[in-house]
Amino acid sequence: SVEGDAIKVYVRVRPPSEGTALMDGEQGLCLSVLSSNTIRLHSKPEPKIFTFDYVANMETTQESVFSSVAKNIVESCMNGYNGTIFAYGQTGSGKTFTMMGPSDSDNFTHSLRGVIPRSFEYLFFLIEREKEKAGSGKSFLCKCSFIEIYNEQIFDLLDSASAGLFLREHIKKGVFVDGAVEQVLASAAEAYQVLTMGWRNRRVASTSMNRESSRSHAVFTITVESMEKNNEVVNIRSSLLNLVDLAGSERQKDTHTEGLRLKEAGNINRSLSCLGQVITALVDVGNGKQRHICYRDSKLTFLLRDSLGGNAKTCIIANVHPGSRCFGETLSTLNFAQRAKLIKNKAVVNEDTQGNVS
Amino acid sequence: MAAAGASGWAAVCEKFRTARTLSAVESRKDPETEPYRSKYSARALLQEVKQLLSAAEEGDEPRLLAVRRAVLEYELGVNHTDTEELSAGEEHLQRCTQLLEPHRLSPDCVSLYIQAQNNLGILWSERDEIKTAQTYLESAEALYNQYMKEDGNPPLDPSEHFMSEEEKLTDQERSKRFEKAYTHTLYYLAQVYQHLEMIEKAAQYCHTTLKRQLEYCGYYPVEWALNAATLSQYYLSKQCFMESRHCLAAASVIFSQAGQVPSAEDNEMEQDQQDLRQRKAEIARCWIKYCLNLLQSARKLLEDNIGELDPDRQSELKAQRKKEEDEKENGRKKAVLFGTSDICDSVLAMEEKVSSVYPLDFQEAREIFLVGQNYVQEAKEFFQVDGYVTDHIEIVQDHSALFKVLAFFEEDYERRCKMHKRRIDMLEPLYTDLNPQYYLLISRQLQFELADTYYEMMDLKVAIGNRLEELDSHTIKKINSLAQLAIKYYELFLDSLRNPDKVFPEQLEEDVLRPAMVAKFHIARLYGKLITSDSKKQLENMQTSLEYYTFLVDYCEKYPDAVRAIETELELSKEMVGLLPTRMERLRAKLCPFI
């Protein structure tokens, strides 16, 4: 359990797109995969070595990405843990391919299908197996919701007519999106159908309202509820599986991924608003004193609060493009991934009992 | 303008003005696919103006020309950096400062020079060269100060160099724009210092920026109030209560302005109102932390080595405070005060409602407690458990902490016990409802706090009982049941550390190490305190106690790193592990005297 709660970080290198490979040749690559968990970035003057839980090179198959990344999480989900899988990376680094599969196919049996459809299959496979084992004593209920966070506003992808939704918390059910449509799922195929329908909504939204898909985060959530009857005692267990497609990392200039640059004020009055961020940063490094910070969570981190250093199994797939033109973005993605490894469940317990030992 | 004549100059000015509008206003409407369309048009216009200027070179006064060129270089520099052409931008900005260098302290140049420096600062920060950015910004700051000292008249705004006489700005407007440019310098410096981890300096510059926003009316009340409230939390972490209170009082005063602004659209109205209510509650939470910290810090000062109020220390501090008061003006910080007369009066009035000096007795502590408690009610009005579980529980935890620290000042044990009972009453129902699958962390905190509170109550009952000649059965029952409840919650906490297969971790993670060890240690002690007339039962309790003490000792032997976290507890545990077997032996001998 000592290492169990840390976030697992996987890096996947996509093959260079056809054009660039021909143009730049071998020299056009800015990184090389050294082993199944180290990667070397050809930075100057010194190359940089990064170590992760797993590094998938260009030849790695979808199946093997799934088995090393998601299998474990889906299994824990069956055991009552919440699980979350994130895809992170710049636009064009292969996030959607990794998570969904080839973009032009809704075909759930496609040999190149991604982590999400494979997770569905595996989840329902496990459920069937469990049902057979337990007989009539055990039953399952799966539900899903699919939302999009754009500009700190929440939209329901399963109900394109809905306006902005709110995040709320329930003392028994945790964080939830108030009013989000929940669809009951009976099979993996059904789950995939809901997913693709929602995904299409996401793209539609990108044209009709001038939203660009890579600027939004999409969160697909499956709730697995199991009910077991044991001598009149009913045991209900429920867990969540979140599959998250993050906005292109190059768009996230407002989060902690950015470097040292100053926020500009421009001409308008509103301009000095980032002062709040500076102050928040000052308070954040305070020395364990009781304090309250007014500006806090973004919608995404609030929704996934549990997954980011909580009572959950979480992994991040950092996608990178190996082209030397993407050097800057790749470096920042790898740096982000490196930092993500340090996120842990901080179980701070208020405990000040000096003097009580007498 | 000899060559072009008056109408020619008017055309130049017009071009310049169009370029500025394109850059500042139009560019915001540019389509995503061509984000810099207006900026590029503005650039072309600026280039034209530059050409016209050089054509007019002869016959014009060289200084005037140089300054006008500098304005163009500045605009071009900003234009290029805006469109991500940093190197070109840098060249223009450098040329601008070079042209101005000899005149930088004169009223027609100083503002432009400062703004050019600001932009060079931003530019270098984009290159991740914060140190270089710092030098530009600090020199801008120095120039402002020098100018204000030596001249101080409202200087020309850069745009005025391309305006006709009748369009020129009023002194008031000039001064406003100049001060704004300087506010930006400070605001950038605040960021620079934060990046360089010069925390104190960064805070100081944030503070000054806020103050200047207020002075020059460049602020949105809600945002300003939140910034000030957050800054108060920085001061709290530095134990600067006077500054912290000042920020909070100003936040409350400025926030109250926000509610009066009517909202434009109806459907946004509700959302805005909701938002305002949340912000208000956030500020209340900052106040709660203020009261809590003040009380807790006072407690630290006053407590003796077993955590009780030390009367000697108390009279010592009281005498000291008396002396300081006599010396008058007990150091009202010269620091930065917010607001001009009107606001300042309201802020002062607000400040008077709660002390910023350490409370030294129950009466003083109670006054701060009551202020804190009022803010607890205010914060809870918005952060209700239904919808805001985490926030709500955090507020209740603060409320409990307020009672806990107030109890420290209470001399009467019975009344103190009642205060702890209040904590139990507010925490227990929340804990019972809370689902640890989603709120593991809070759930653990509640378990531990409940355990500790019962533990404390038990200690108090023992102390009350010790004053009696003989323990009555009622007191014994009370002590035992409190001890059992404390054990129950400590065990729940320890159970929460188990893995899904119910196995307790071989090695504890750092962040739960100390609480887990303290829980074990307290359980050991609690079994030692259980009162029973049944010797066999007593022996059993001693046995359990011994097991828990042994756990601590064994664990630390196996993982010596753990020793640091629980030194005192470990020492006592070792002692008990040595003592208990002998005591148990004696008891056994008493039980079966014939063996």
PDB file of C-alpha atoms in Angstrom, chain A residues 100-350:
ATOM      1  CA  MET A 100     -11.225   6.076 -28.459  1.00  0.00           C
ATOM      2  CA  GLY A 101      -9.459   4.591 -31.432  1.00  0.00           C
ATOM      3  CA  PRO A 102      -9.427   5.653 -35.071  1.00  0.00           C
ATOM      4  CA  SER A 103     -11.666   8.672 -35.354  1.00  0.00           C
ATOM      5  CA  ASP A 104     -13.571   7.653 -38.456  1.00  0.00           C
ATOM      6  CA  SER A 105     -15.066   4.498 -37.075  1.00  0.00           C
ATOM      7  CA  ASP A 106     -17.946   3.992 -34.730  1.00  0.00           C
ATOM      8  CA  ASN A 107     -17.196   0.352 -34.985  1.00  0.00           C
ATOM      9  CA  PHE A 108     -16.773  -1.057 -31.584  1.00  0.00           C
ATOM     10  CA  THR A 109     -15.037  -4.149 -32.918  1.00  0.00           C
ATOM     11  CA  HIS A 110     -12.354  -2.279 -34.804  1.00  0.00           C
ATOM     12  CA  SER A 111      -8.979  -3.842 -34.162  1.00  0.00           C
ATOM     13  CA  LEU A 112      -7.517  -0.439 -33.341  1.00  0.00           C
ATOM     14  CA  ARG A 113     -10.189   0.512 -30.819  1.00  0.00           C
ATOM     15  CA  GLY A 114      -8.854   2.402 -27.841  1.00  0.00           C
ATOM     16  CA  VAL A 115      -8.733   2.154 -24.076  1.00  0.00           C
ATOM     17  CA  ILE A 116     -12.333   3.217 -23.517  1.00  0.00           C
ATOM     18  CA  PRO A 117     -14.102   0.589 -25.648  1.00  0.00           C
ATOM     19  CA  ARG A 118     -11.738  -2.038 -24.305  1.00  0.00           C
ATOM     20  CA  SER A 119     -12.518  -0.973 -20.747  1.00  0.00           C
ATOM     21  CA  PHE A 120     -16.211  -1.376 -21.486  1.00  0.00           C
ATOM     22  CA  GLU A 121     -15.692  -4.884 -22.799  1.00  0.00           C
ATOM     23  CA  TYR A 122     -13.580  -5.862 -19.864  1.00  0.00           C
ATOM     24  CA  LEU A 123     -15.925  -4.346 -17.303  1.00  0.00           C
ATOM     25  CA  PHE A 124     -18.934  -6.196 -18.666  1.00  0.00           C
ATOM     26  CA  PHE A 125     -16.909  -9.358 -19.026  1.00  0.00           C
ATOM     27  CA  LEU A 126     -16.043  -9.157 -15.333  1.00  0.00           C
ATOM     28  CA  ILE A 127     -19.637  -8.445 -14.425  1.00  0.00           C
ATOM     29  CA  GLU A 128     -20.879 -11.483 -16.362  1.00  0.00           C
ATOM     30  CA  ARG A 129     -18.276 -13.654 -14.756  1.00  0.00           C
ATOM     31  CA  GLU A 130     -19.166 -12.391 -11.308  1.00  0.00           C
ATOM     32  CA  LYS A 131     -22.861 -13.010 -11.950  1.00  0.00           C
ATOM     33  CA  GLU A 132     -22.216 -16.560 -13.031  1.00  0.00           C
ATOM     34  CA  LYS A 133     -20.101 -17.219 -10.008  1.00  0.00           C
ATOM     35  CA  ALA A 134     -22.580 -15.792  -7.518  1.00  0.00           C
ATOM     36  CA  GLY A 135     -25.765 -17.032  -9.169  1.00  0.00           C
ATOM     37  CA  SER A 136     -28.971 -15.189  -8.436  1.00  0.00           C
ATOM     38  CA  GLY A 137     -27.642 -13.742  -5.202  1.00  0.00           C
ATOM     39  CA  LYS A 138     -25.845 -10.927  -6.896  1.00  0.00           C
ATOM     40  CA  SER A 139     -27.038  -8.298  -9.330  1.00  0.00           C
ATOM     41  CA  PHE A 140     -25.432  -5.339 -11.042  1.00  0.00           C
ATOM     42  CA  LEU A 141     -26.602  -1.966 -12.202  1.00  0.00           C
ATOM     43  CA  CYS A 142     -24.467   0.152 -14.518  1.00  0.00           C
ATOM     44  CA  LYS A 143     -25.211   3.750 -15.333  1.00  0.00           C
ATOM     45  CA  CYS A 144     -23.262   6.328 -17.205  1.00  0.00           C
ATOM     46  CA  SER A 145     -23.095  10.046 -17.727  1.00  0.00           C
ATOM     47  CA  PHE A 146     -21.014  12.092 -20.110  1.00  0.00           C
ATOM     48  CA  ILE A 147     -20.181  15.723 -19.553  1.00  0.00           C
ATOM     49  CA  GLU A 148     -17.947  18.353 -21.005  1.00  0.00           C
ATOM     50  CA  ILE A 149     -16.181  21.157 -19.194  1.00  0.00           C
ATOM     51  CA  TYR A 150     -15.536  24.172 -21.338  1.00  0.00           C
ATOM     52  CA  ASN A 151     -14.454  27.537 -20.015  1.00  0.00           C
ATOM     53  CA  GLU A 152     -15.258  26.426 -16.490  1.00  0.00           C
ATOM     54  CA  GLN A 153     -18.810  25.640 -17.529  1.00  0.00           C
ATOM     55  CA  ILE A 154     -20.345  22.194 -17.493  1.00  0.00           C
ATOM     56  CA  PHE A 155     -22.417  20.832 -20.380  1.00  0.00           C
ATOM     57  CA  ASP A 156     -24.233  17.541 -20.647  1.00  0.00           C
ATOM     58  CA  LEU A 157     -23.174  15.675 -23.759  1.00  0.00           C
ATOM     59  CA  LEU A 158     -26.068  13.259 -23.418  1.00  0.00           C
ATOM     60  CA  ASP A 159     -28.567  16.098 -23.502  1.00  0.00           C
ATOM     61  CA  SER A 160     -27.366  18.699 -25.936  1.00  0.00           C
ATOM     62  CA  ALA A 161     -30.314  20.939 -25.089  1.00  0.00           C
ATOM     63  CA  SER A 162     -29.234  21.440 -21.504  1.00  0.00           C
ATOM     64  CA  ALA A 163     -27.646  24.658 -20.365  1.00  0.00           C
ATOM     65  CA  GLY A 164     -24.751  24.965 -17.957  1.00  0.00           C
ATOM     66  CA  LEU A 165     -24.915  22.504 -15.071  1.00  0.00           C
ATOM     67  CA  PHE A 166     -23.584  22.767 -11.543  1.00  0.00           C
ATOM     68  CA  LEU A 167     -21.371  20.613  -9.432  1.00  0.00           C
ATOM     69  CA  ARG A 168     -22.743  19.644  -6.076  1.00  0.00           C
ATOM     70  CA  GLU A 169     -21.854  17.264  -3.322  1.00  0.00           C
ATOM     71  CA  HIS A 170     -23.948  14.667  -1.596  1.00  0.00           C
ATOM     72  CA  ILE A 171     -22.951  13.318   1.778  1.00  0.00           C
ATOM     73  CA  LYS A 172     -23.520   9.730   0.618  1.00  0.00           C
ATOM     74  CA  LYS A 173     -22.805   9.978  -3.083  1.00  0.00           C
ATOM     75  CA  GLY A 174     -19.916  12.385  -3.257  1.00  0.00           C
ATOM     76  CA  VAL A 175     -19.467  14.938  -6.006  1.00  0.00           C
ATOM     77  CA  PHE A 176     -21.996  14.884  -8.822  1.00  0.00           C
ATOM     78  CA  VAL A 177     -23.135  17.034 -11.694  1.00  0.00           C
ATOM     79  CA  ASP A 178     -26.550  18.288 -10.747  1.00  0.00           C
ATOM     80  CA  GLY A 179     -29.062  17.454 -13.451  1.00  0.00           C
ATOM     81  CA  ALA A 180     -26.771  15.408 -15.676  1.00  0.00           C
ATOM     82  CA  VAL A 181     -28.559  12.687 -17.609  1.00  0.00           C
ATOM     83  CA  GLU A 182     -27.804   9.178 -16.425  1.00  0.00           C
ATOM     84  CA  GLN A 183     -28.277   6.309 -18.817  1.00  0.00           C
ATOM     85  CA  VAL A 184     -28.613   2.705 -17.761  1.00  0.00           C
ATOM     86  CA  LEU A 185     -26.245   0.320 -19.527  1.00  0.00           C
ATOM     87  CA  ALA A 186     -26.817  -3.357 -20.154  1.00  0.00           C
ATOM     88  CA  SER A 187     -23.818  -4.178 -22.283  1.00  0.00           C
ATOM     89  CA  ALA A 188     -20.490  -2.936 -23.535  1.00  0.00           C
ATOM     90  CA  ALA A 189     -21.987  -2.258 -26.951  1.00  0.00           C
ATOM     91  CA  GLU A 190     -24.606  -0.065 -25.374  1.00  0.00           C
ATOM     92  CA  ALA A 191     -21.975   1.845 -23.448  1.00  0.00           C
ATOM     93  CA  TYR A 192     -20.068   2.412 -26.629  1.00  0.00           C
ATOM     94  CA  GLN A 193     -23.166   3.649 -28.345  1.00  0.00           C
ATOM     95  CA  VAL A 194     -23.796   6.221 -25.656  1.00  0.00           C
ATOM     96  CA  LEU A 195     -20.202   7.286 -25.769  1.00  0.00           C
ATOM     97  CA  THR A 196     -20.090   7.846 -29.502  1.00  0.00           C
ATOM     98  CA  MET A 197     -23.367   9.687 -29.436  1.00  0.00           C
ATOM     99  CA  GLY A 198     -22.038  12.023 -26.784  1.00  0.00           C
ATOM    100  CA  TRP A 199     -18.746  12.374 -28.571  1.00  0.00           C
ATOM    101  CA  ARG A 200     -20.601  13.522 -31.655  1.00  0.00           C
ATOM    102  CA  ASN A 201     -22.407  16.107 -29.574  1.00  0.00           C
ATOM    103  CA  ARG A 202     -19.062  17.345 -28.497  1.00  0.00           C
ATOM    104  CA  ARG A 203     -18.013  17.924 -32.046  1.00  0.00           C
ATOM    105  CA  VAL A 204     -21.316  19.431 -33.054  1.00  0.00           C
ATOM    106  CA  ALA A 205     -20.978  21.846 -30.220  1.00  0.00           C
ATOM    107  CA  SER A 206     -17.608  22.815 -31.508  1.00  0.00           C
ATOM    108  CA  THR A 207     -19.026  24.223 -34.698  1.00  0.00           C
ATOM    109  CA  SER A 208     -22.406  25.580 -33.731  1.00  0.00           C
ATOM    110  CA  MET A 209     -21.169  27.532 -30.765  1.00  0.00           C
ATOM    111  CA  ASN A 210     -17.670  28.157 -31.923  1.00  0.00           C
ATOM    112  CA  ARG A 211     -16.235  25.861 -29.345  1.00  0.00           C
ATOM    113  CA  GLU A 212     -13.206  23.884 -30.218  1.00  0.00           C
ATOM    114  CA  SER A 213     -13.215  20.362 -28.917  1.00  0.00           C
ATOM    115  CA  SER A 214      -9.633  20.377 -27.830  1.00  0.00           C
ATOM    116  CA  ARG A 215     -10.398  23.288 -25.558  1.00  0.00           C
ATOM    117  CA  SER A 216     -12.798  21.267 -23.483  1.00  0.00           C
ATOM    118  CA  HIS A 217     -12.395  18.391 -21.084  1.00  0.00           C
ATOM    119  CA  ALA A 218     -14.722  15.455 -21.561  1.00  0.00           C
ATOM    120  CA  VAL A 219     -15.556  13.143 -18.660  1.00  0.00           C
ATOM    121  CA  PHE A 220     -17.331   9.840 -19.198  1.00  0.00           C
ATOM    122  CA  THR A 221     -18.424   8.280 -15.927  1.00  0.00           C
ATOM    123  CA  ILE A 222     -19.701   4.763 -15.336  1.00  0.00           C
ATOM    124  CA  THR A 223     -21.287   3.929 -12.003  1.00  0.00           C
ATOM    125  CA  VAL A 224     -21.172   0.248 -11.143  1.00  0.00           C
ATOM    126  CA  GLU A 225     -23.557  -0.794  -8.422  1.00  0.00           C
ATOM    127  CA  SER A 226     -23.630  -4.308  -7.127  1.00  0.00           C
ATOM    128  CA  MET A 227     -26.219  -5.775  -4.820  1.00  0.00           C
ATOM    129  CA  GLU A 228     -25.587  -8.952  -2.940  1.00  0.00           C
ATOM    130  CA  LYS A 229     -28.169 -10.785  -0.877  1.00  0.00           C
ATOM    131  CA  ASN A 230     -26.784 -12.813   1.914  1.00  0.00           C
ATOM    132  CA  ASN A 231     -29.285 -14.323   4.331  1.00  0.00           C
ATOM    133  CA  GLU A 232     -31.633 -11.364   4.140  1.00  0.00           C
ATOM    134  CA  VAL A 233     -28.721  -8.965   4.542  1.00  0.00           C
ATOM    135  CA  VAL A 234     -28.466  -6.794   1.473  1.00  0.00           C
ATOM    136  CA  ASN A 235     -25.022  -5.530   0.698  1.00  0.00           C
ATOM    137  CA  ILE A 236     -24.798  -2.689  -1.806  1.00  0.00           C
ATOM    138  CA  ARG A 237     -21.517  -1.587  -3.187  1.00  0.00           C
ATOM    139  CA  SER A 238     -20.922   1.119  -5.720  1.00  0.00           C
ATOM    140  CA  SER A 239     -17.948   2.561  -7.490  1.00  0.00           C
ATOM    141  CA  LEU A 240     -17.139   4.968 -10.277  1.00  0.00           C
ATOM    142  CA  LEU A 241     -15.006   4.667 -13.336  1.00  0.00           C
ATOM    143  CA  ASN A 242     -14.062   8.019 -14.868  1.00  0.00           C
ATOM    144  CA  LEU A 243     -12.600   8.204 -18.342  1.00  0.00           C
ATOM    145  CA  VAL A 244     -11.270  11.650 -19.012  1.00  0.00           C
ATOM    146  CA  ASP A 245     -10.113  13.260 -22.211  1.00  0.00           C
ATOM    147  CA  LEU A 246      -8.370  16.453 -21.175  1.00  0.00           C
ATOM    148  CA  ALA A 247      -8.199  19.550 -23.300  1.00  0.00           C
ATOM    149  CA  GLY A 248      -5.071  19.901 -25.394  1.00  0.00           C
ATOM    150  CA  SER A 249      -2.289  20.779 -22.989  1.00  0.00           C
ATOM    151  CA  GLU A 250      -1.188  23.754 -25.057  1.00  0.00           C
ATOM    152  CA  ARG A 251      -4.503  25.394 -24.233  1.00  0.00           C
ATOM    153  CA  GLN A 252      -4.145  25.103 -20.526  1.00  0.00           C
ATOM    154  CA  LYS A 253      -2.188  28.213 -19.954  1.00  0.00           C
ATOM    155  CA  ASP A 254      -4.245  28.984 -16.898  1.00  0.00           C
ATOM    156  CA  THR A 255      -3.384  25.901 -14.945  1.00  0.00           C
ATOM    157  CA  HIS A 256      -0.201  25.028 -13.215  1.00  0.00           C
ATOM    158  CA  THR A 257       1.336  23.651 -16.347  1.00  0.00           C
ATOM    159  CA  GLU A 258       2.579  27.000 -17.494  1.00  0.00           C
ATOM    160  CA  GLY A 259       6.104  28.152 -17.006  1.00  0.00           C
ATOM    161  CA  LEU A 260       7.308  31.313 -15.418  1.00  0.00           C
ATOM    162  CA  ARG A 261       5.677  33.871 -17.647  1.00  0.00           C
ATOM    163  CA  LEU A 262       3.912  36.842 -16.129  1.00  0.00           C
ATOM    164  CA  LYS A 263       0.251  37.474 -16.602  1.00  0.00           C
ATOM    165  CA  GLU A 264      -0.251  40.598 -18.610  1.00  0.00           C
ATOM    166  CA  ALA A 265      -2.642  43.282 -17.606  1.00  0.00           C
ATOM    167  CA  GLY A 266      -3.541  44.735 -20.986  1.00  0.00           C
ATOM    168  CA  ASN A 267      -5.734  47.800 -21.049  1.00  0.00           C
ATOM    169  CA  ILE A 268      -9.004  46.818 -19.555  1.00  0.00           C
ATOM    170  CA  ASN A 269      -9.965  47.308 -15.962  1.00  0.00           C
ATOM    171  CA  ARG A 270     -10.602  43.712 -15.231  1.00  0.00           C
ATOM    172  CA  SER A 271      -7.009  43.019 -16.026  1.00  0.00           C
ATOM    173  CA  LEU A 272      -5.407  42.513 -12.663  1.00  0.00           C
ATOM    174  CA  SER A 273      -7.438  39.460 -11.808  1.00  0.00           C
ATOM    175  CA  CYS A 274      -4.502  37.120 -11.707  1.00  0.00           C
ATOM    176  CA  LEU A 275      -3.287  38.884  -8.629  1.00  0.00           C
ATOM    177  CA  GLY A 276      -5.586  36.444  -6.885  1.00  0.00           C
ATOM    178  CA  GLN A 277      -3.538  33.571  -8.211  1.00  0.00           C
ATOM    179  CA  VAL A 278      -0.352  35.100  -6.963  1.00  0.00           C
ATOM    180  CA  ILE A 279      -1.783  35.589  -3.508  1.00  0.00           C
ATOM    181  CA  THR A 280      -3.216  32.108  -3.478  1.00  0.00           C
ATOM    182  CA  ALA A 281       0.210  30.763  -4.280  1.00  0.00           C
ATOM    183  CA  LEU A 282       1.640  32.721  -1.389  1.00  0.00           C
ATOM    184  CA  VAL A 283      -0.877  31.316   1.029  1.00  0.00           C
ATOM    185  CA  ASP A 284      -0.482  27.835  -0.329  1.00  0.00           C
ATOM    186  CA  VAL A 285       3.095  27.616   0.818  1.00  0.00           C
ATOM    187  CA  GLY A 286       2.089  28.670   4.322  1.00  0.00           C
ATOM    188  CA  ASN A 287       3.361  26.589   7.169  1.00  0.00           C
ATOM    189  CA  GLY A 288       0.542  24.336   8.152  1.00  0.00           C
ATOM    190  CA  LYS A 289      -1.430  27.111   9.822  1.00  0.00           C
ATOM    191  CA  GLN A 290      -5.205  27.044   9.631  1.00  0.00           C
ATOM    192  CA  ARG A 291      -6.259  29.090   6.651  1.00  0.00           C
ATOM    193  CA  HIS A 292      -8.900  29.426   4.006  1.00  0.00           C
ATOM    194  CA  ILE A 293      -8.185  30.233   0.393  1.00  0.00           C
ATOM    195  CA  CYS A 294     -10.983  31.883  -1.498  1.00  0.00           C
ATOM    196  CA  TYR A 295     -10.015  30.914  -5.012  1.00  0.00           C
ATOM    197  CA  ARG A 296      -9.598  27.252  -5.361  1.00  0.00           C
ATOM    198  CA  ASP A 297     -10.541  24.241  -7.371  1.00  0.00           C
ATOM    199  CA  SER A 298     -11.263  24.382 -11.023  1.00  0.00           C
ATOM    200  CA  LYS A 299     -14.412  22.522 -12.046  1.00  0.00           C
ATOM    201  CA  LEU A 300     -12.377  19.621 -13.316  1.00  0.00           C
ATOM    202  CA  THR A 301     -10.276  19.126 -10.214  1.00  0.00           C
ATOM    203  CA  PHE A 302     -13.360  19.508  -8.058  1.00  0.00           C
ATOM    204  CA  LEU A 303     -15.217  16.856 -10.006  1.00  0.00           C
ATOM    205  CA  LEU A 304     -12.249  14.531  -9.865  1.00  0.00           C
ATOM    206  CA  ARG A 305     -11.167  15.579  -6.391  1.00  0.00           C
ATOM    207  CA  ASP A 306     -11.470  12.003  -5.336  1.00  0.00           C
ATOM    208  CA  SER A 307      -9.224  10.759  -8.113  1.00  0.00           C
ATOM    209  CA  LEU A 308      -6.490  13.289  -7.622  1.00  0.00           C
ATOM    210  CA  GLY A 309      -5.008  12.051  -4.449  1.00  0.00           C
ATOM    211  CA  GLY A 310      -8.101  10.545  -2.928  1.00  0.00           C
ATOM    212  CA  ASN A 311      -9.566   7.178  -2.261  1.00  0.00           C
ATOM    213  CA  ALA A 312      -9.156   5.994  -5.810  1.00  0.00           C
ATOM    214  CA  LYS A 313      -6.942   4.307  -8.349  1.00  0.00           C
ATOM    215  CA  THR A 314      -5.807   6.796 -10.897  1.00  0.00           C
ATOM    216  CA  CYS A 315      -3.564   6.762 -13.884  1.00  0.00           C
ATOM    217  CA  ILE A 316      -2.532   9.330 -16.404  1.00  0.00           C
ATOM    218  CA  ILE A 317      -1.624   8.546 -19.963  1.00  0.00           C
ATOM    219  CA  ALA A 318       0.640  11.301 -21.214  1.00  0.00           C
ATOM    220  CA  ASN A 319       0.654  11.311 -24.980  1.00  0.00           C
ATOM    221  CA  VAL A 320       3.564  12.828 -26.831  1.00  0.00           C
ATOM    222  CA  HIS A 321       4.417  13.452 -30.425  1.00  0.00           C
ATOM    223  CA  PRO A 322       8.044  12.609 -31.187  1.00  0.00           C
ATOM    224  CA  GLY A 323       8.576  15.247 -33.877  1.00  0.00           C
ATOM    225  CA  SER A 324      11.339  17.714 -33.121  1.00  0.00           C
ATOM    226  CA  ARG A 325       8.959  20.539 -33.846  1.00  0.00           C
ATOM    227  CA  CYS A 326       6.953  19.477 -30.841  1.00  0.00           C
ATOM    228  CA  PHE A 327       9.945  19.604 -28.549  1.00  0.00           C
ATOM    229  CA  GLY A 328       8.589  22.386 -26.343  1.00  0.00           C
ATOM    230  CA  GLU A 329       5.187  20.793 -25.866  1.00  0.00           C
ATOM    231  CA  THR A 330       6.688  17.378 -25.325  1.00  0.00           C
ATOM    232  CA  LEU A 331       8.989  18.697 -22.652  1.00  0.00           C
ATOM    233  CA  SER A 332       6.131  20.381 -20.879  1.00  0.00           C
ATOM    234  CA  THR A 333       3.998  17.248 -21.118  1.00  0.00           C
ATOM    235  CA  LEU A 334       6.784  15.124 -19.653  1.00  0.00           C
ATOM    236  CA  ASN A 335       7.357  17.671 -16.894  1.00  0.00           C
ATOM    237  CA  PHE A 336       3.667  17.631 -16.106  1.00  0.00           C
ATOM    238  CA  ALA A 337       3.656  13.853 -16.008  1.00  0.00           C
ATOM    239  CA  GLN A 338       6.664  13.898 -13.719  1.00  0.00           C
ATOM    240  CA  ARG A 339       4.849  16.181 -11.302  1.00  0.00           C
ATOM    241  CA  ALA A 340       1.705  14.090 -11.488  1.00  0.00           C
ATOM    242  CA  LYS A 341       3.624  11.156 -10.053  1.00  0.00           C
ATOM    243  CA  LEU A 342       4.064  13.087  -6.844  1.00  0.00           C
ATOM    244  CA  ILE A 343       0.366  13.607  -6.254  1.00  0.00           C
ATOM    245  CA  LYS A 344      -0.684  11.432  -3.397  1.00  0.00           C
ATOM    246  CA  ASN A 345      -3.500  10.935  -1.043  1.00  0.00           C
ATOM    247  CA  LYS A 346      -2.728  13.396   1.685  1.00  0.00           C
ATOM    248  CA  ALA A 347      -4.559  12.092   4.685  1.00  0.00           C
ATOM    249  CA  VAL A 348      -3.910  15.050   6.901  1.00  0.00           C
ATOM    250  CA  VAL A 349      -5.448  14.375  10.240  1.00  0.00           C
ATOM    251  CA  ASN A 350      -5.978  17.197  12.644  1.00  0.00           C
TER     252      ASN A 350
END
